[in-house]
mmCIF file of C-alpha atoms in Angstrom:
data_model
loop_
_atom_site.group_PDB
_atom_site.id
_atom_site.type_symbol
_atom_site.label_atom_id
_atom_site.label_comp_id
_atom_site.label_asym_id
_atom_site.label_seq_id
_atom_site.Cartn_x
_atom_site.Cartn_y
_atom_site.Cartn_z
ATOM 1 C CA GLY A 30 112.570 177.756 108.810
ATOM 2 C CA SER A 31 110.949 175.017 106.757
ATOM 3 C CA SER A 32 107.192 174.500 106.855
ATOM 4 C CA LEU A 33 107.776 170.870 107.963
ATOM 5 C CA GLU A 34 109.331 171.857 111.275
ATOM 6 C CA PRO A 35 106.098 172.530 113.196
ATOM 7 C CA GLU A 36 104.682 169.145 112.105
ATOM 8 C CA GLU A 37 107.829 167.336 113.175
ATOM 9 C CA ARG A 38 107.723 168.990 116.575
ATOM 10 C CA SER A 39 104.044 168.151 116.950
ATOM 11 C CA MET A 40 104.818 164.413 116.616
ATOM 12 C CA GLU A 41 106.815 164.413 119.834
ATOM 13 C CA PRO A 42 104.966 163.842 123.135
ATOM 14 C CA PRO A 43 104.705 166.959 125.313
ATOM 15 C CA ALA A 44 107.247 167.265 128.085
ATOM 16 C CA VAL A 45 105.967 166.314 131.535
ATOM 17 C CA PRO A 46 107.514 167.952 134.613
ATOM 18 C CA GLU A 47 109.339 165.631 136.979
ATOM 19 C CA GLU A 48 106.922 166.401 139.827
ATOM 20 C CA GLU A 49 103.915 165.313 137.706
ATOM 21 C CA GLU A 50 105.711 162.098 136.701
ATOM 22 C CA GLU A 51 106.284 161.228 140.349
ATOM 23 C CA GLU A 52 102.630 161.929 141.151
ATOM 24 C CA GLU A 53 101.455 159.649 138.307
ATOM 25 C CA GLU A 54 103.690 156.826 139.492
ATOM 26 C CA GLU A 55 102.402 157.222 143.018
ATOM 27 C CA GLU A 56 98.807 157.116 141.778
ATOM 28 C CA GLY A 57 99.498 153.712 140.203
ATOM 29 C CA ALA A 58 99.657 154.755 136.549
ATOM 30 C CA VAL A 59 101.235 152.181 134.216
ATOM 31 C CA PRO A 60 104.447 153.425 132.549
ATOM 32 C CA LEU A 61 104.396 153.505 128.743
ATOM 33 C CA SER A 62 107.264 150.987 128.587
ATOM 34 C CA VAL A 63 105.194 148.288 130.309
ATOM 35 C CA ALA A 64 102.828 146.570 127.870
ATOM 36 C CA PRO A 65 99.804 144.534 128.940
ATOM 37 C CA GLY A 66 99.339 140.877 128.043
ATOM 38 C CA PRO A 67 98.985 139.712 124.425
ATOM 39 C CA VAL A 68 95.831 141.085 122.854
ATOM 40 C CA GLY A 69 94.434 140.879 119.336
ATOM 41 C CA CYS A 70 95.145 143.811 117.049
ATOM 42 C CA GLN A 71 92.546 144.657 114.434
ATOM 43 C CA LEU A 72 93.991 145.786 111.101
ATOM 44 C CA PHE A 73 92.416 148.732 109.299
ATOM 45 C CA GLY A 74 93.293 147.389 105.868
ATOM 46 C CA TYR A 75 95.158 144.714 103.923
ATOM 47 C CA VAL A 76 98.798 144.404 105.042
ATOM 48 C CA GLY A 77 99.925 141.290 103.164
ATOM 49 C CA ILE A 78 101.034 139.050 106.025
ATOM 50 C CA GLU A 79 99.544 136.014 104.298
ATOM 51 C CA ALA A 80 102.058 136.448 101.462
ATOM 52 C CA VAL A 81 104.616 134.782 103.753
ATOM 53 C CA LEU A 82 102.986 131.441 102.920
ATOM 54 C CA ASP A 83 103.497 132.072 99.209
ATOM 55 C CA GLN A 84 107.122 132.994 99.846
ATOM 56 C CA MET A 85 107.687 129.757 101.794
ATOM 57 C CA LYS A 86 106.017 127.745 99.037
ATOM 58 C CA ILE A 87 108.141 129.330 96.300
ATOM 59 C CA LYS A 88 111.340 128.758 98.291
ATOM 60 C CA THR A 89 110.440 125.120 98.998
ATOM 61 C CA MET A 90 109.647 124.505 95.330
ATOM 62 C CA LYS A 91 113.045 125.898 94.361
ATOM 63 C CA THR A 92 115.159 124.081 96.945
ATOM 64 C CA GLY A 93 113.031 120.960 97.441
ATOM 65 C CA PHE A 94 113.080 118.926 100.638
ATOM 66 C CA GLU A 95 114.319 115.602 101.972
ATOM 67 C CA PHE A 96 112.378 112.647 103.310
ATOM 68 C CA ASN A 97 113.992 109.441 104.557
ATOM 69 C CA ILE A 98 111.966 106.323 105.246
ATOM 70 C CA MET A 99 113.014 102.894 106.520
ATOM 71 C CA VAL A 100 111.119 99.645 105.997
ATOM 72 C CA VAL A 101 111.726 96.758 108.400
ATOM 73 C CA GLY A 102 110.321 93.247 108.305
ATOM 74 C CA GLN A 103 110.934 89.676 107.305
ATOM 75 C CA SER A 104 111.572 88.722 103.705
ATOM 76 C CA GLY A 105 108.489 88.163 101.592
ATOM 77 C CA LEU A 106 106.176 90.615 103.385
ATOM 78 C CA GLY A 107 106.038 93.026 100.438
ATOM 79 C CA LYS A 108 108.222 95.858 101.708
ATOM 80 C CA SER A 109 109.589 96.869 98.297
ATOM 81 C CA THR A 110 106.169 96.613 96.688
ATOM 82 C CA MET A 111 104.633 98.754 99.434
ATOM 83 C CA VAL A 112 107.190 101.538 98.951
ATOM 84 C CA ASN A 113 106.629 101.489 95.187
ATOM 85 C CA THR A 114 102.889 101.697 95.794
ATOM 86 C CA LEU A 115 103.284 104.611 98.206
ATOM 87 C CA PHE A 116 105.130 106.783 95.701
ATOM 88 C CA LYS A 117 103.641 105.267 92.532
ATOM 89 C CA SER A 118 107.062 104.709 91.039
ATOM 90 C CA LYS A 119 109.884 102.174 91.069
ATOM 91 C CA VAL A 120 111.708 103.769 93.991
ATOM 92 C CA SER A 121 112.553 100.485 95.690
ATOM 93 C CA ARG A 122 114.278 97.935 93.496
ATOM 94 C CA LYS A 123 113.262 94.353 94.009
ATOM 95 C CA SER A 124 116.230 92.050 94.269
ATOM 96 C CA SER A 125 116.890 89.918 91.227
ATOM 97 C CA GLN A 126 116.766 86.161 91.548
ATOM 98 C CA PRO A 127 119.792 85.449 93.756
ATOM 99 C CA GLY A 128 121.655 82.217 94.115
ATOM 100 C CA GLN A 129 120.507 79.641 96.619
ATOM 101 C CA GLU A 130 123.222 80.608 99.078
ATOM 102 C CA GLU A 131 122.412 84.332 98.819
ATOM 103 C CA ARG A 132 118.686 84.240 99.436
ATOM 104 C CA ILE A 133 118.855 84.716 103.206
ATOM 105 C CA PRO A 134 121.653 87.062 104.389
ATOM 106 C CA LYS A 135 123.539 85.755 107.379
ATOM 107 C CA THR A 136 123.267 89.142 109.110
ATOM 108 C CA VAL A 137 121.041 92.152 108.758
ATOM 109 C CA GLN A 138 122.242 94.293 105.863
ATOM 110 C CA LEU A 139 121.049 97.832 105.225
ATOM 111 C CA GLN A 140 120.574 99.086 101.691
ATOM 112 C CA SER A 141 119.684 102.707 100.905
ATOM 113 C CA ILE A 142 118.365 103.966 97.575
ATOM 114 C CA THR A 143 117.914 107.673 96.859
ATOM 115 C CA HIS A 144 115.640 109.157 94.210
ATOM 116 C CA VAL A 145 114.454 112.656 93.361
ATOM 117 C CA ILE A 146 110.687 112.691 92.853
ATOM 118 C CA GLU A 147 108.930 115.711 91.369
ATOM 119 C CA GLU A 148 105.199 116.418 91.447
ATOM 120 C CA LYS A 149 103.630 119.713 90.311
ATOM 121 C CA GLY A 150 106.930 121.533 90.596
ATOM 122 C CA VAL A 151 107.752 120.257 94.111
ATOM 123 C CA LYS A 152 110.949 118.212 94.347
ATOM 124 C CA MET A 153 111.498 115.633 97.058
ATOM 125 C CA LYS A 154 114.754 113.805 97.650
ATOM 126 C CA LEU A 155 113.508 110.430 98.862
ATOM 127 C CA THR A 156 115.796 107.895 100.520
ATOM 128 C CA VAL A 157 114.435 104.397 101.146
ATOM 129 C CA THR A 158 116.403 102.130 103.495
ATOM 130 C CA ASP A 159 115.655 98.414 103.381
ATOM 131 C CA THR A 160 116.761 95.855 105.966
ATOM 132 C CA PRO A 161 117.130 92.448 104.253
ATOM 133 C CA GLY A 162 117.903 89.653 106.658
ATOM 134 C CA PHE A 163 115.877 91.034 109.573
ATOM 135 C CA GLY A 164 114.018 88.253 111.372
ATOM 136 C CA ASP A 165 115.000 85.594 108.827
ATOM 137 C CA GLN A 166 117.421 83.648 110.991
ATOM 138 C CA ILE A 167 116.782 80.817 113.419
ATOM 139 C CA ASN A 168 118.514 82.873 116.105
ATOM 140 C CA ASN A 169 117.400 86.519 115.818
ATOM 141 C CA GLU A 170 119.103 87.695 118.993
ATOM 142 C CA ASN A 171 120.088 91.377 118.769
ATOM 143 C CA CYS A 172 119.162 91.531 115.069
ATOM 144 C CA TRP A 173 117.995 95.123 115.660
ATOM 145 C CA ASP A 174 121.516 96.296 116.594
ATOM 146 C CA PRO A 175 122.605 97.137 112.988
ATOM 147 C CA ILE A 176 119.404 99.166 112.535
ATOM 148 C CA ILE A 177 119.910 101.114 115.774
ATOM 149 C CA LYS A 178 123.547 101.690 114.814
ATOM 150 C CA TYR A 179 122.545 103.024 111.379
ATOM 151 C CA ILE A 180 119.942 105.431 112.819
ATOM 152 C CA ASN A 181 122.418 106.769 115.392
ATOM 153 C CA GLU A 182 125.080 107.155 112.713
ATOM 154 C CA GLN A 183 122.786 109.486 110.780
ATOM 155 C CA TYR A 184 122.197 111.541 113.946
ATOM 156 C CA GLU A 185 125.955 111.659 114.532
ATOM 157 C CA ARG A 186 126.608 112.784 110.966
ATOM 158 C CA TYR A 187 124.105 115.633 111.323
ATOM 159 C CA LEU A 188 125.523 116.601 114.738
ATOM 160 C CA ARG A 189 129.082 116.824 113.384
ATOM 161 C CA GLU A 190 127.940 119.178 110.637
ATOM 162 C CA GLU A 191 125.924 121.247 113.096
ATOM 163 C CA ILE A 192 128.716 121.883 115.625
ATOM 164 C CA LEU A 193 131.256 123.048 113.040
ATOM 165 C CA ILE A 194 132.437 126.636 113.413
ATOM 166 C CA THR A 195 131.725 127.281 109.734
ATOM 167 C CA ARG A 196 128.490 125.462 109.010
ATOM 168 C CA LYS A 197 126.867 124.767 105.691
ATOM 169 C CA ARG A 198 123.889 126.904 104.856
ATOM 170 C CA LYS A 199 121.790 123.764 104.503
ATOM 171 C CA ILE A 200 122.989 120.661 106.325
ATOM 172 C CA PRO A 201 122.311 117.449 104.356
ATOM 173 C CA ASP A 202 119.645 115.534 106.250
ATOM 174 C CA THR A 203 120.083 111.753 106.168
ATOM 175 C CA ARG A 204 118.238 111.119 109.454
ATOM 176 C CA VAL A 205 115.478 108.500 109.321
ATOM 177 C CA HIS A 206 112.157 110.338 109.614
ATOM 178 C CA GLY A 207 109.907 107.284 109.732
ATOM 179 C CA CYS A 208 110.271 103.530 110.179
ATOM 180 C CA VAL A 209 107.469 101.344 108.797
ATOM 181 C CA TYR A 210 107.502 98.026 110.640
ATOM 182 C CA PHE A 211 105.811 95.095 108.855
ATOM 183 C CA VAL A 212 104.066 92.651 111.176
ATOM 184 C CA PRO A 213 103.529 89.160 109.690
ATOM 185 C CA PRO A 214 99.804 88.393 109.173
ATOM 186 C CA THR A 215 99.685 85.497 111.642
ATOM 187 C CA GLY A 216 96.311 86.529 113.046
ATOM 188 C CA HIS A 217 97.344 85.682 116.623
ATOM 189 C CA TRP A 218 99.544 88.157 118.499
ATOM 190 C CA LEU A 219 102.826 90.022 118.293
ATOM 191 C CA ARG A 220 105.925 87.881 118.519
ATOM 192 C CA PRO A 221 108.618 88.656 121.118
ATOM 193 C CA LEU A 222 110.813 89.833 118.217
ATOM 194 C CA ASP A 223 108.160 92.387 117.162
ATOM 195 C CA LEU A 224 107.690 93.670 120.710
ATOM 196 C CA GLU A 225 111.402 93.975 121.437
ATOM 197 C CA PHE A 226 112.123 95.744 118.159
ATOM 198 C CA MET A 227 109.365 98.330 118.591
ATOM 199 C CA ARG A 228 110.223 98.819 122.260
ATOM 200 C CA ARG A 229 113.830 99.677 121.421
ATOM 201 C CA LEU A 230 113.298 101.575 118.174
ATOM 202 C CA SER A 231 110.320 103.694 119.265
ATOM 203 C CA LYS A 232 112.696 105.590 121.585
ATOM 204 C CA ILE A 233 114.928 106.816 118.759
ATOM 205 C CA VAL A 234 112.711 106.958 115.640
ATOM 206 C CA ASN A 235 109.058 107.295 114.595
ATOM 207 C CA VAL A 236 107.770 103.708 114.261
ATOM 208 C CA VAL A 237 104.595 103.041 112.256
ATOM 209 C CA PRO A 238 103.477 99.381 112.516
ATOM 210 C CA VAL A 239 101.456 97.831 109.678
ATOM 211 C CA ILE A 240 99.938 94.397 109.135
ATOM 212 C CA ALA A 241 101.574 93.121 105.946
ATOM 213 C CA LYS A 242 99.644 91.261 103.228
ATOM 214 C CA ALA A 243 96.331 91.838 104.991
ATOM 215 C CA ASP A 244 94.466 90.140 102.115
ATOM 216 C CA THR A 245 95.506 86.789 103.624
ATOM 217 C CA LEU A 246 93.183 87.475 106.609
ATOM 218 C CA THR A 247 89.420 87.634 106.703
ATOM 219 C CA LEU A 248 87.808 90.840 107.943
ATOM 220 C CA GLU A 249 87.025 89.218 111.309
ATOM 221 C CA GLU A 250 90.576 87.892 111.698
ATOM 222 C CA ARG A 251 91.941 91.293 110.737
ATOM 223 C CA ALA A 252 89.858 93.115 113.357
ATOM 224 C CA GLU A 253 90.784 90.633 116.125
ATOM 225 C CA PHE A 254 94.486 90.725 115.189
ATOM 226 C CA LYS A 255 94.507 94.526 115.215
ATOM 227 C CA GLN A 256 92.848 94.610 118.646
ATOM 228 C CA ARG A 257 95.388 92.152 120.067
ATOM 229 C CA ILE A 258 98.282 94.212 118.691
ATOM 230 C CA GLN A 259 96.866 97.382 120.268
ATOM 231 C CA GLU A 260 96.543 95.573 123.605
ATOM 232 C CA ASP A 261 100.132 94.263 123.361
ATOM 233 C CA LEU A 262 101.473 97.746 122.618
ATOM 234 C CA LYS A 263 99.576 99.202 125.550
ATOM 235 C CA THR A 264 100.608 96.404 127.937
ATOM 236 C CA HIS A 265 104.307 96.800 127.094
ATOM 237 C CA ALA A 266 104.132 100.641 127.101
ATOM 238 C CA ILE A 267 105.311 100.934 123.493
ATOM 239 C CA SER A 268 104.585 104.360 122.034
ATOM 240 C CA VAL A 269 104.339 104.211 118.246
ATOM 241 C CA TYR A 270 103.738 107.150 115.934
ATOM 242 C CA PRO A 271 101.749 109.397 116.358
ATOM 243 C CA GLN A 272 102.750 109.633 120.033
ATOM 244 C CA GLU A 273 100.237 111.083 122.477
ATOM 245 C CA ASP A 274 102.918 113.100 124.296
ATOM 246 C CA PHE A 275 103.661 115.222 121.221
ATOM 247 C CA ASP A 276 100.151 116.395 120.301
ATOM 248 C CA GLN A 277 100.332 120.179 120.040
ATOM 249 C CA ASP A 278 96.692 121.249 120.427
ATOM 250 C CA PRO A 279 93.155 119.789 120.750
ATOM 251 C CA GLU A 280 92.717 119.591 116.963
ATOM 252 C CA ASP A 281 95.923 117.571 116.559
ATOM 253 C CA ARG A 282 94.915 115.329 119.451
ATOM 254 C CA ALA A 283 91.477 114.667 117.947
ATOM 255 C CA LEU A 284 92.991 113.806 114.539
ATOM 256 C CA ASN A 285 95.729 111.621 116.019
ATOM 257 C CA ASP A 286 93.267 109.833 118.292
ATOM 258 C CA ARG A 287 91.337 108.711 115.219
ATOM 259 C CA ILE A 288 94.577 107.496 113.665
ATOM 260 C CA ARG A 289 95.680 105.676 116.834
ATOM 261 C CA GLU A 290 92.381 103.775 116.893
ATOM 262 C CA LYS A 291 93.230 102.238 113.507
ATOM 263 C CA ILE A 292 96.919 101.497 114.045
ATOM 264 C CA PRO A 293 98.351 99.110 112.936
ATOM 265 C CA PHE A 294 97.073 99.642 109.399
ATOM 266 C CA ALA A 295 96.115 96.490 107.539
ATOM 267 C CA VAL A 296 97.740 97.117 104.153
ATOM 268 C CA VAL A 297 98.010 95.460 100.765
ATOM 269 C CA GLY A 298 100.689 96.519 98.292
ATOM 270 C CA ALA A 299 100.581 96.304 94.508
ATOM 271 C CA ASP A 300 102.539 98.116 91.810
ATOM 272 C CA GLN A 301 100.547 96.804 88.837
ATOM 273 C CA GLU A 302 97.440 98.387 87.337
ATOM 274 C CA HIS A 303 94.280 96.518 86.337
ATOM 275 C CA GLN A 304 91.088 97.484 84.512
ATOM 276 C CA VAL A 305 88.071 97.805 86.833
ATOM 277 C CA ASN A 306 84.787 99.283 85.525
ATOM 278 C CA GLY A 307 86.624 101.155 82.802
ATOM 279 C CA LYS A 308 89.228 102.609 85.185
ATOM 280 C CA ARG A 309 92.867 101.745 85.715
ATOM 281 C CA VAL A 310 93.440 100.948 89.386
ATOM 282 C CA LEU A 311 96.355 99.619 91.428
ATOM 283 C CA GLY A 312 95.534 96.186 92.725
ATOM 284 C CA ARG A 313 96.186 92.475 93.080
ATOM 285 C CA LYS A 314 94.363 90.133 90.735
ATOM 286 C CA THR A 315 92.971 86.912 92.204
ATOM 287 C CA LYS A 316 90.667 84.180 90.926
ATOM 288 C CA TRP A 317 87.660 85.759 92.640
ATOM 289 C CA GLY A 318 88.335 89.392 91.807
ATOM 290 C CA ILE A 319 90.751 92.308 92.127
ATOM 291 C CA ILE A 320 91.852 93.716 95.478
ATOM 292 C CA GLU A 321 91.993 97.474 94.958
ATOM 293 C CA VAL A 322 94.869 98.917 96.968
ATOM 294 C CA GLU A 323 93.450 102.461 97.099
ATOM 295 C CA ASN A 324 89.923 101.362 97.999
ATOM 296 C CA PRO A 325 89.298 101.864 101.775
ATOM 297 C CA ALA A 326 86.736 99.038 101.680
ATOM 298 C CA HIS A 327 89.473 96.585 100.631
ATOM 299 C CA CYS A 328 92.438 97.643 102.800
ATOM 300 C CA GLU A 329 93.851 100.514 104.836
ATOM 301 C CA PHE A 330 96.646 101.483 102.492
ATOM 302 C CA PRO A 331 95.068 104.940 101.867
ATOM 303 C CA LEU A 332 95.306 105.650 105.618
ATOM 304 C CA LEU A 333 99.023 104.775 105.643
ATOM 305 C CA ARG A 334 99.682 106.926 102.577
ATOM 306 C CA ASP A 335 97.809 109.880 104.073
ATOM 307 C CA LEU A 336 99.723 109.543 107.347
ATOM 308 C CA LEU A 337 103.189 109.312 105.787
ATOM 309 C CA ILE A 338 102.772 111.803 102.950
ATOM 310 C CA ARG A 339 99.629 113.912 102.829
ATOM 311 C CA SER A 340 98.942 114.881 106.443
ATOM 312 C CA HIS A 341 101.928 114.079 108.704
ATOM 313 C CA LEU A 342 105.077 114.206 106.564
ATOM 314 C CA GLN A 343 106.245 117.526 108.015
ATOM 315 C CA ASP A 344 105.260 116.396 111.505
ATOM 316 C CA LEU A 345 107.419 113.282 111.095
ATOM 317 C CA LYS A 346 110.371 115.505 110.210
ATOM 318 C CA ASP A 347 109.662 117.928 113.063
ATOM 319 C CA ILE A 348 109.466 115.200 115.718
ATOM 320 C CA THR A 349 112.633 113.600 114.342
ATOM 321 C CA HIS A 350 114.500 116.910 114.675
ATOM 322 C CA ASN A 351 112.959 118.311 117.863
ATOM 323 C CA VAL A 352 112.586 115.097 119.895
ATOM 324 C CA HIS A 353 114.643 112.124 118.722
ATOM 325 C CA TYR A 354 117.636 114.019 117.360
ATOM 326 C CA GLU A 355 117.533 116.444 120.288
ATOM 327 C CA SER A 356 117.697 113.544 122.758
ATOM 328 C CA TYR A 357 120.687 112.114 120.908
ATOM 329 C CA ARG A 358 122.395 115.532 120.757
ATOM 330 C CA VAL A 359 121.973 116.143 124.503
ATOM 331 C CA ARG A 360 123.309 112.690 125.325
ATOM 332 C CA ARG A 361 126.352 113.050 123.084
ATOM 333 C CA LEU A 362 127.237 116.530 124.326
ATOM 334 C CA ASN A 363 126.900 115.385 127.934
ATOM 335 C CA GLU A 364 129.241 112.485 127.207
ATOM 336 C CA SER A 365 131.831 114.770 125.582
ATOM 337 C CA ASN A 366 131.684 117.262 128.489
ATOM 338 C CA ARG A 367 132.003 114.611 131.177
ATOM 339 C CA PRO A 368 135.431 114.744 132.841
ATOM 340 C CA GLY A 369 137.595 111.682 132.439
#
């Protein structure tokens, strides 16, 4: 026979008589098929598990990803300017000078603009949805209905693709991942319209409230207004993003607690650059100086940008898919399975 045969036979465990097996079971020995609880396994050398991260990065850079954001607020609060400032490009087109009769839409109209943004080889398909006409009427009753309808339509579109027998390898994702709600800088309290909108929308989408045009308030007025908004949200049990119920671990909770203390962010938007101490900075030029948008001492725009893009973008998408879309999916499937 071959010289390998003895080695092959030596790899097999020695046969145990049936009587000995019964004795071991009676003595309380643990069978080999039963494993103990999860324990750490120390590697004797480099395996290469961390290369999975590089593989995911390469695949994401090739295919790109989608991010859909909605901006809601009254006309003149700087929604388009804020989106352009966030992505440092003209992603949201400002409306040209309309006629007198076209300035205020009679109903809420939704306009979506899609761009492909590329930075350091990473491609992002960005869709910005604006809501002109929201809150501009004398009677704003149920003005949030078109927005709720639009958000649910995107869930329905994704659900229809998902339940097909032959599904696409990658389902186009048009679901709204984040809704930035612009609160007018009144300096007093939230209006009933603001409370009702956030109460209804926070159940189906990630709502991030911001104080628009915060440069119109003094620092004292800004701090008092922010505190009153936080109290109103707590009193009316409105859970804005990041929600406490979805914190995964103590580290996430600690980070999100710091963010929740500063929500709503007092922001200033500007898509024009100015010269300050030899540097080109984004800002708004006034008679007494330049308000630097990316300076934390001037406004909280950097906190909003970090939340939406640099630290929580994937979390926004995950909560949209695993929580809001899942709730919609369960409700729709229950309705379709209900007899009669």
